[in-house]
Short mmCIF file of C-alpha atoms in Angstrom, two decimals:
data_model
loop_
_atom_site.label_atom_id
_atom_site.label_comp_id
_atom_site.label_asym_id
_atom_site.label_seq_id
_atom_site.Cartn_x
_atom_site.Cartn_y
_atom_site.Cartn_z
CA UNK A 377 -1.63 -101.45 67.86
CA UNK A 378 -0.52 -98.53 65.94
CA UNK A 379 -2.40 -97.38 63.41
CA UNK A 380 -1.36 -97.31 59.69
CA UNK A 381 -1.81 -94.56 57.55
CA UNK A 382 -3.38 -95.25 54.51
CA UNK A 383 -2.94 -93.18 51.24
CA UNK A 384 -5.90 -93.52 48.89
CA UNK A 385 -4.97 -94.12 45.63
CA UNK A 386 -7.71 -91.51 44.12
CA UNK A 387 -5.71 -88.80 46.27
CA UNK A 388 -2.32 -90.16 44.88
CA UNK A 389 -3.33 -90.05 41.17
CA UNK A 390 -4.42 -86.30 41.58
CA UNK A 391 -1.01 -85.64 43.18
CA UNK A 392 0.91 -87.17 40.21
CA UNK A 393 -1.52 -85.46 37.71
CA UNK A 394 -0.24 -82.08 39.17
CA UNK A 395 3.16 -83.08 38.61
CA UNK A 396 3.07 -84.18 35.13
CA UNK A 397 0.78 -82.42 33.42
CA UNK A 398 2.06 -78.97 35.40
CA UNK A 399 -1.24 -77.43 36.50
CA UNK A 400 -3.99 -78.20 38.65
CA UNK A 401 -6.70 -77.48 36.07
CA UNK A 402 -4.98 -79.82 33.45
CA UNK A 403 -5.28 -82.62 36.58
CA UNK A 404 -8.61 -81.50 36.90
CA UNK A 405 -9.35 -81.98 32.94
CA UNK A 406 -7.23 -85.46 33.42
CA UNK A 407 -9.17 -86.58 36.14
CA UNK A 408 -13.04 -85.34 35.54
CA UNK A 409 -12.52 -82.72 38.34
CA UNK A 410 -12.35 -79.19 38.82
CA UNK A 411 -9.34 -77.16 40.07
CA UNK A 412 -10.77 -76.89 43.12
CA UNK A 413 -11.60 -80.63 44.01
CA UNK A 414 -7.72 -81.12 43.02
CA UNK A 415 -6.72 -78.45 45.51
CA UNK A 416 -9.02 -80.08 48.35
CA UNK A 417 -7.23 -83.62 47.12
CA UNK A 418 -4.10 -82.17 47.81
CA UNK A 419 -4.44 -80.67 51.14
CA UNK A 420 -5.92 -83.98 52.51
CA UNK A 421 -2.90 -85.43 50.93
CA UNK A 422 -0.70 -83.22 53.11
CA UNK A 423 -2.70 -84.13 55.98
CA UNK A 424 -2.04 -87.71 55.63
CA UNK A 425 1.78 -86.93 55.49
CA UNK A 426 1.70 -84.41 57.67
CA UNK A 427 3.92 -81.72 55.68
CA UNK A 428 3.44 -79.63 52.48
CA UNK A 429 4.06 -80.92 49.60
CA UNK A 430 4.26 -78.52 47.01
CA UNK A 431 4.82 -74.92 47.39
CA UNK A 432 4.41 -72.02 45.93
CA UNK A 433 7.05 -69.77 44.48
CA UNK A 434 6.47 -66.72 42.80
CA UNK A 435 4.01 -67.69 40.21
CA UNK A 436 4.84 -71.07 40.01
CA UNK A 437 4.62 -74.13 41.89
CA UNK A 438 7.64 -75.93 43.32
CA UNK A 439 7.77 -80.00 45.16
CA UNK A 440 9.26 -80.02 48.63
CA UNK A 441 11.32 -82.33 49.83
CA UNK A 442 8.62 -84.42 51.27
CA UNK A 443 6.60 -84.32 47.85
CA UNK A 444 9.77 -85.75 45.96
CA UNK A 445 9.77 -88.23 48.12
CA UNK A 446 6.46 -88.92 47.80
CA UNK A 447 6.32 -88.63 44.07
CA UNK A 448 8.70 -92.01 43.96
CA UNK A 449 6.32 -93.58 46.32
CA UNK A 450 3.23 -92.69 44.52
CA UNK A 451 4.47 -93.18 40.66
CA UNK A 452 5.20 -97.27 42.19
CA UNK A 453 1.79 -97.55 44.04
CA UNK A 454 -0.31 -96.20 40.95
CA UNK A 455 1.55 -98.87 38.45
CA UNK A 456 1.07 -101.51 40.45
CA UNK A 457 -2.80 -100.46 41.51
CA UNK A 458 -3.06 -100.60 37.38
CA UNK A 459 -1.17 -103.70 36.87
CA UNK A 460 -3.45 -104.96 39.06
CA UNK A 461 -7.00 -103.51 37.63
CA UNK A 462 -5.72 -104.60 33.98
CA UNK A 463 -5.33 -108.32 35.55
CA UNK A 464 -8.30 -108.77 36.87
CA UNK A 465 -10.87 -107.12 34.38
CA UNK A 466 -9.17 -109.12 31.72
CA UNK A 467 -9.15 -106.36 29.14
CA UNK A 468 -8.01 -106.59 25.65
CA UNK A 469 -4.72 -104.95 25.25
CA UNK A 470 -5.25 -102.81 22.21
CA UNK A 471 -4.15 -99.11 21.00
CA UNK A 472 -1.04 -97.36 19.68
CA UNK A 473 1.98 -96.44 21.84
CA UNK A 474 4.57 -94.06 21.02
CA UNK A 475 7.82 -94.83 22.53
CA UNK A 476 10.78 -93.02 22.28
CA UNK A 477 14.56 -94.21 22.27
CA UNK A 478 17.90 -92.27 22.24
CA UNK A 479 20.71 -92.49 19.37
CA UNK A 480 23.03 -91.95 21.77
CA UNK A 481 22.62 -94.99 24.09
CA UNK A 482 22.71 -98.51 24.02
CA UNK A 483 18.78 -99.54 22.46
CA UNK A 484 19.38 -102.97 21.60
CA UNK A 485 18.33 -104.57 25.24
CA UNK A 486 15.31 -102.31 25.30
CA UNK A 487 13.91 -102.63 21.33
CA UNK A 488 13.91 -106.40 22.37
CA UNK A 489 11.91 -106.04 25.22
CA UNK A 490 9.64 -103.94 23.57
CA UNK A 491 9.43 -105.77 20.34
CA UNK A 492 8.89 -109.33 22.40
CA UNK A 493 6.40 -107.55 23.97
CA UNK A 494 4.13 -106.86 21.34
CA UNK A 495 5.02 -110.01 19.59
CA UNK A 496 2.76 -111.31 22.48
CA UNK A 497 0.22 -108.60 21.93
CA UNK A 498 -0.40 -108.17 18.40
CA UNK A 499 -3.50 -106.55 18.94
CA UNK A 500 -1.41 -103.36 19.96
CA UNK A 501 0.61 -101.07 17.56
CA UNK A 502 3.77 -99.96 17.87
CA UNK A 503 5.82 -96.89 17.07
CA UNK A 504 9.62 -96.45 18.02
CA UNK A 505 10.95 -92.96 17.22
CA UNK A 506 14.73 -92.60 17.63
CA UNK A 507 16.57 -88.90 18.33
CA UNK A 508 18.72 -87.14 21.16
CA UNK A 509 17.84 -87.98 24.62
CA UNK A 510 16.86 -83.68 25.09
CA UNK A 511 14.74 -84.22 21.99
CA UNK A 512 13.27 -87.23 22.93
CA UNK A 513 11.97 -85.44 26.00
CA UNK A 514 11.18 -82.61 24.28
CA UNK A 515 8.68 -84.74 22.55
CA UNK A 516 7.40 -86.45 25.57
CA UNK A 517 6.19 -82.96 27.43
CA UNK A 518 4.22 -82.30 24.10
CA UNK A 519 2.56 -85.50 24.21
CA UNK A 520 3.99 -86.57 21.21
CA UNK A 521 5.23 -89.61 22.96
CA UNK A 522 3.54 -91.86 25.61
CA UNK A 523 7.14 -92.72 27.30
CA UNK A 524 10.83 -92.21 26.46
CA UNK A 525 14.12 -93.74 27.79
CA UNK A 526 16.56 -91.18 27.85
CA UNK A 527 19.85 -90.09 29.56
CA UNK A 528 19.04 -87.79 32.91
CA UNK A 529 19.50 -84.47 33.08
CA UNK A 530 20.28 -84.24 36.94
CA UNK A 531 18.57 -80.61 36.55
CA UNK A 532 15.71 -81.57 34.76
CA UNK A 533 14.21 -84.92 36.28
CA UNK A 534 10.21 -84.36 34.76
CA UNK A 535 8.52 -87.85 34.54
CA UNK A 536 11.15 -89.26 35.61
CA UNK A 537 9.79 -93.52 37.23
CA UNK A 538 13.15 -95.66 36.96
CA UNK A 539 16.72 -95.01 36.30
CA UNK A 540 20.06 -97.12 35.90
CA UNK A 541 23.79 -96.20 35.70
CA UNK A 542 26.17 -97.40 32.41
CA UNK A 543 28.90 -97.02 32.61
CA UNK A 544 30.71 -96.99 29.19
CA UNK A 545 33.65 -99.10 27.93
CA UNK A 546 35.80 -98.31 25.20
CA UNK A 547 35.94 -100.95 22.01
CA UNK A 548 38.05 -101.96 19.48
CA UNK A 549 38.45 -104.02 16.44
CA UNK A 550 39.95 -107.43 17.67
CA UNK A 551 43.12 -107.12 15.40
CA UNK A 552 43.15 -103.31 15.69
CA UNK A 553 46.64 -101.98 16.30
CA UNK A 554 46.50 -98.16 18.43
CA UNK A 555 49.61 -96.17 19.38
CA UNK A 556 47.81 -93.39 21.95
CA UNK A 557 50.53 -91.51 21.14
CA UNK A 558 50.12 -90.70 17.65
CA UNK A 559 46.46 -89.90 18.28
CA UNK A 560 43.12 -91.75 18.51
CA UNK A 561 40.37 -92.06 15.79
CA UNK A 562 37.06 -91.77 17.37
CA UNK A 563 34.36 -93.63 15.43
CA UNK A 564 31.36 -91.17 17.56
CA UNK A 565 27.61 -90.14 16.98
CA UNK A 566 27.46 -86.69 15.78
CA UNK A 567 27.85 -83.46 18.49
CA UNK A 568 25.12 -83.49 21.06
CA UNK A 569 25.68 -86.96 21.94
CA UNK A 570 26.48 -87.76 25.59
CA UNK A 571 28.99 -90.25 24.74
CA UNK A 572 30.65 -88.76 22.09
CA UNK A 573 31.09 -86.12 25.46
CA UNK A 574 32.15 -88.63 27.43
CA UNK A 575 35.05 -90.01 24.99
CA UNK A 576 36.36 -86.74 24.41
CA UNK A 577 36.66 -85.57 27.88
CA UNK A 578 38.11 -88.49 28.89
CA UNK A 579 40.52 -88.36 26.31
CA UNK A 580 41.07 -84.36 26.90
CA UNK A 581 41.55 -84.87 30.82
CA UNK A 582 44.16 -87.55 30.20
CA UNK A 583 45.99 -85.31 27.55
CA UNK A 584 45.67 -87.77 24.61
CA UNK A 585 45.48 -86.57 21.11
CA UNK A 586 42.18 -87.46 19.36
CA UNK A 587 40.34 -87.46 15.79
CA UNK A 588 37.12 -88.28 14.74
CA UNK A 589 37.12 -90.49 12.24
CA UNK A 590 33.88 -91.71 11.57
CA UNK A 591 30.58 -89.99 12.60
CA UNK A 592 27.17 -91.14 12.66
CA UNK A 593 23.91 -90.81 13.94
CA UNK A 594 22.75 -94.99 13.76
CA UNK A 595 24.15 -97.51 16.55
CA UNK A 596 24.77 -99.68 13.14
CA UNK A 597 27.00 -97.72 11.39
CA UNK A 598 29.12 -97.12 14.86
CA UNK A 599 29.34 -100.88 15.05
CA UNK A 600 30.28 -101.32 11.88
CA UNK A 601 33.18 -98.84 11.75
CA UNK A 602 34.42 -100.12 15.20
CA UNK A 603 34.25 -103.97 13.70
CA UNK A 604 35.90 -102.89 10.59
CA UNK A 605 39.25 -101.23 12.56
CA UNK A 606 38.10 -97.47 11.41
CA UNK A 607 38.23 -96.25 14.73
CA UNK A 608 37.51 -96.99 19.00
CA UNK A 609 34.33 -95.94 20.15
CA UNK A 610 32.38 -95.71 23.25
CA UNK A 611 29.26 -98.52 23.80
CA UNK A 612 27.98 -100.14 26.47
CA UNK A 613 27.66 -104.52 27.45
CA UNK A 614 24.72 -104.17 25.27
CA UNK A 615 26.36 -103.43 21.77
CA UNK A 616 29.63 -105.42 21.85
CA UNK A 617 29.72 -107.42 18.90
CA UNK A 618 31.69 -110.24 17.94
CA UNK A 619 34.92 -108.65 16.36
CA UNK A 620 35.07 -106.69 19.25
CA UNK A 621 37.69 -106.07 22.10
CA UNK A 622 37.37 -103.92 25.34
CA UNK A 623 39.95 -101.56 26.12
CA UNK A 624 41.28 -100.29 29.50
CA UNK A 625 43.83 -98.14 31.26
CA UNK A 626 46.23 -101.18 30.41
CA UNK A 627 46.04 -100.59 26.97
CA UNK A 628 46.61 -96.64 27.51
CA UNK A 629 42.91 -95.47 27.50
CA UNK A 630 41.17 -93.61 30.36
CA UNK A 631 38.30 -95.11 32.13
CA UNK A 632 34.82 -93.25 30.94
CA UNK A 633 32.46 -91.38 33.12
CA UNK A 634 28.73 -93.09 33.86
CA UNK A 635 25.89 -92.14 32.30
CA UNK A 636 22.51 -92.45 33.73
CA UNK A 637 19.71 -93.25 32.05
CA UNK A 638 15.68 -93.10 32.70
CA UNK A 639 12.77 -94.59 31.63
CA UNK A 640 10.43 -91.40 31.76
CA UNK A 641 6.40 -91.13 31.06
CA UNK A 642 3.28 -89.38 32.16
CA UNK A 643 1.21 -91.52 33.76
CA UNK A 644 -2.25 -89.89 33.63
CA UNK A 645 -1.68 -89.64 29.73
CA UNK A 646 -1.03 -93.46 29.54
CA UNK A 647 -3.70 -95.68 28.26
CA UNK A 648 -3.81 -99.30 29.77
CA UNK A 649 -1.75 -100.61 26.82
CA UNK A 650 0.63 -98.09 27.71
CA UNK A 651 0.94 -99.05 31.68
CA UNK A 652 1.23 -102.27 30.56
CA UNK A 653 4.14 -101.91 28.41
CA UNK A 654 5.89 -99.86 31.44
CA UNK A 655 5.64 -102.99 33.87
CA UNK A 656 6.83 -104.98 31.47
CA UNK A 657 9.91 -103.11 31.01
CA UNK A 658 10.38 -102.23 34.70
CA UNK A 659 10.20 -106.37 35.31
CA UNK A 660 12.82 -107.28 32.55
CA UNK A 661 14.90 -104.18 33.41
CA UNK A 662 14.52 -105.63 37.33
CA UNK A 663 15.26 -109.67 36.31
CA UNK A 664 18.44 -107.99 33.94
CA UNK A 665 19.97 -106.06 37.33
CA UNK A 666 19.86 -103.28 35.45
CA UNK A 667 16.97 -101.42 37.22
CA UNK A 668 17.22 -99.13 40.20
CA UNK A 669 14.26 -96.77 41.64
CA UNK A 670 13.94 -93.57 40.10
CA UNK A 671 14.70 -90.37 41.84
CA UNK A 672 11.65 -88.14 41.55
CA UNK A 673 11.17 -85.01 39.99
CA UNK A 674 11.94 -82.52 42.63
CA UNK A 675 13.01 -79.63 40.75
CA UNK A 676 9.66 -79.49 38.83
CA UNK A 677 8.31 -76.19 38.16
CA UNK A 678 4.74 -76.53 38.49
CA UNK A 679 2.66 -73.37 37.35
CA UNK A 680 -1.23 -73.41 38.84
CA UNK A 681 -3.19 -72.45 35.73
#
């Protein structure tokens, strides 16, 4: 019988560590280990796969392809190993977790989760802080957040566990009357906004005269101007509300490009509470069919400190 290769979940953790925190010694710190014990955890990690796994370039440190790959594995193993250790010593879910959620996207699906989540936990506190997805991140890497969902930035996939593809629809006021060829109003988040980006390259591409109309930073306020015939906007399944129609190439509008969006988080800075919430999330965003595996962070830039 062949043997299986088994990948110890100590040797795992300090291999994520590296990743998100960006240095050895800060795994080491993470982890009650020195530098060096995180080097040695490495190497027998690359023994076990039998290829590097992260490289160095210059002065920094870089995944190969074989540690991206990896990194999906081991970001999976590690929540479940946690899920598992939370069941079983029964601990009280308690503590504050900062979560972070785009203007720019779609929330309403996810502030539910979350919300009906610590409606079952009110031991546990809750903060929500809203902003662009870049910002978002932003705050994430300073630990200013415990996890964020946030559109992808294809070049910059840090923290990066799940991600999912919307694709946007255009909406309209049910008794709104357009003419594409006298121009569109927009109702759009302010500049910065990925679908605000989407609407008017769309638009641009198909060489139909726009205006913005209405701009705002609050999903609300979008809604509201959409519902009240001030102008067609961009949203997803998620944020149609009654009063609303969708629009398509019939009705003279181009189709809009997809967006993808993660859920992103650093999982040695995660308290229990916090790995909790995640697997909660992942299982409604998995029973919703709106889940697919993330693609790890392979362009990391990983400087040894």
């Amino acid at each position: 019988m062949r043997a299986i290769t088994n990948f110890q979940t100590d040797l795992l953790r300090a291999f994520v560590c590296v990743v998100d925190l960006g240095a050895y010694t800060r795994a080491g710190e993470a982890l009650g280990r020195t530098q060096p014990a995180i080097s040695l955890q490495i190497r027998r990690l690359e023994e076990l796969v039998g290829a590097p796994l992260i490289r160095q370039v210059s002065r920094n440190l870089q995944l190969t392809g074989e540690g991206e790959v990896l990194l999906t594995y081991a970001r999976e193993i590690l929540r479940l190993n946690d899920e598992a250790a939370s069941h079983f010593n029964r601990a009280t879910i308690t503590g504050v977790i900062r979560v972070g959620l785009p203007n720019d996207y779609a929330v309403a699906f996810l502030q539910g989760v979350i919300t009906d989540y610590t409606r079952q936990h009110p031991e546990l506190m809750l903060e929500l802080h809203c902003g662009w997805s870049a910002e978002i991140l932003d705050r994430l890497r300073a630990d200013e957040l415990d996890l964020a969902v946030a559109m992808v930035n294809n070049e910059d996939t840090r923290h990066l566990s799940r991600s999912w593809v919307e694709r946007p629809i255009w909406a309209a006021a049910d008794d709104a009357r357009l003419d594409t060829n006298r121009g569109i109003p927009l109702a759009a988040h302010p500049e910065g906004c990925v679908y605000r980006a989407r609407m008017i390259q769309a638009l641009d591409a198909a060489r139909l005269r726009w205006r913005v109309a209405y701009s705002g930073a609050g999903i609300a306020g979008l809604q509201n101007a959409v519902v009240s015939g001030l102008g067609v906007s961009a949203l997803t399944r998620y944020t149609l509300l009654p009063g609303m129609r969708v629009l398509d190439e019939a009705d003279g509008f181009p189709p809009l490009a997809e967006i993808r969006v993660g859920l992103f988080y650093k999982h040695p800075r995660l308290s229990p509470a916090g790995i909790n919430l995640v697997n909660h999330m992942i299982a409604q965003l998995d029973e919703a069919g709106v889940s697919a595996p993330g693609i790890a962070a392979g362009r990391d830039r990983l400087e040894r400190r």
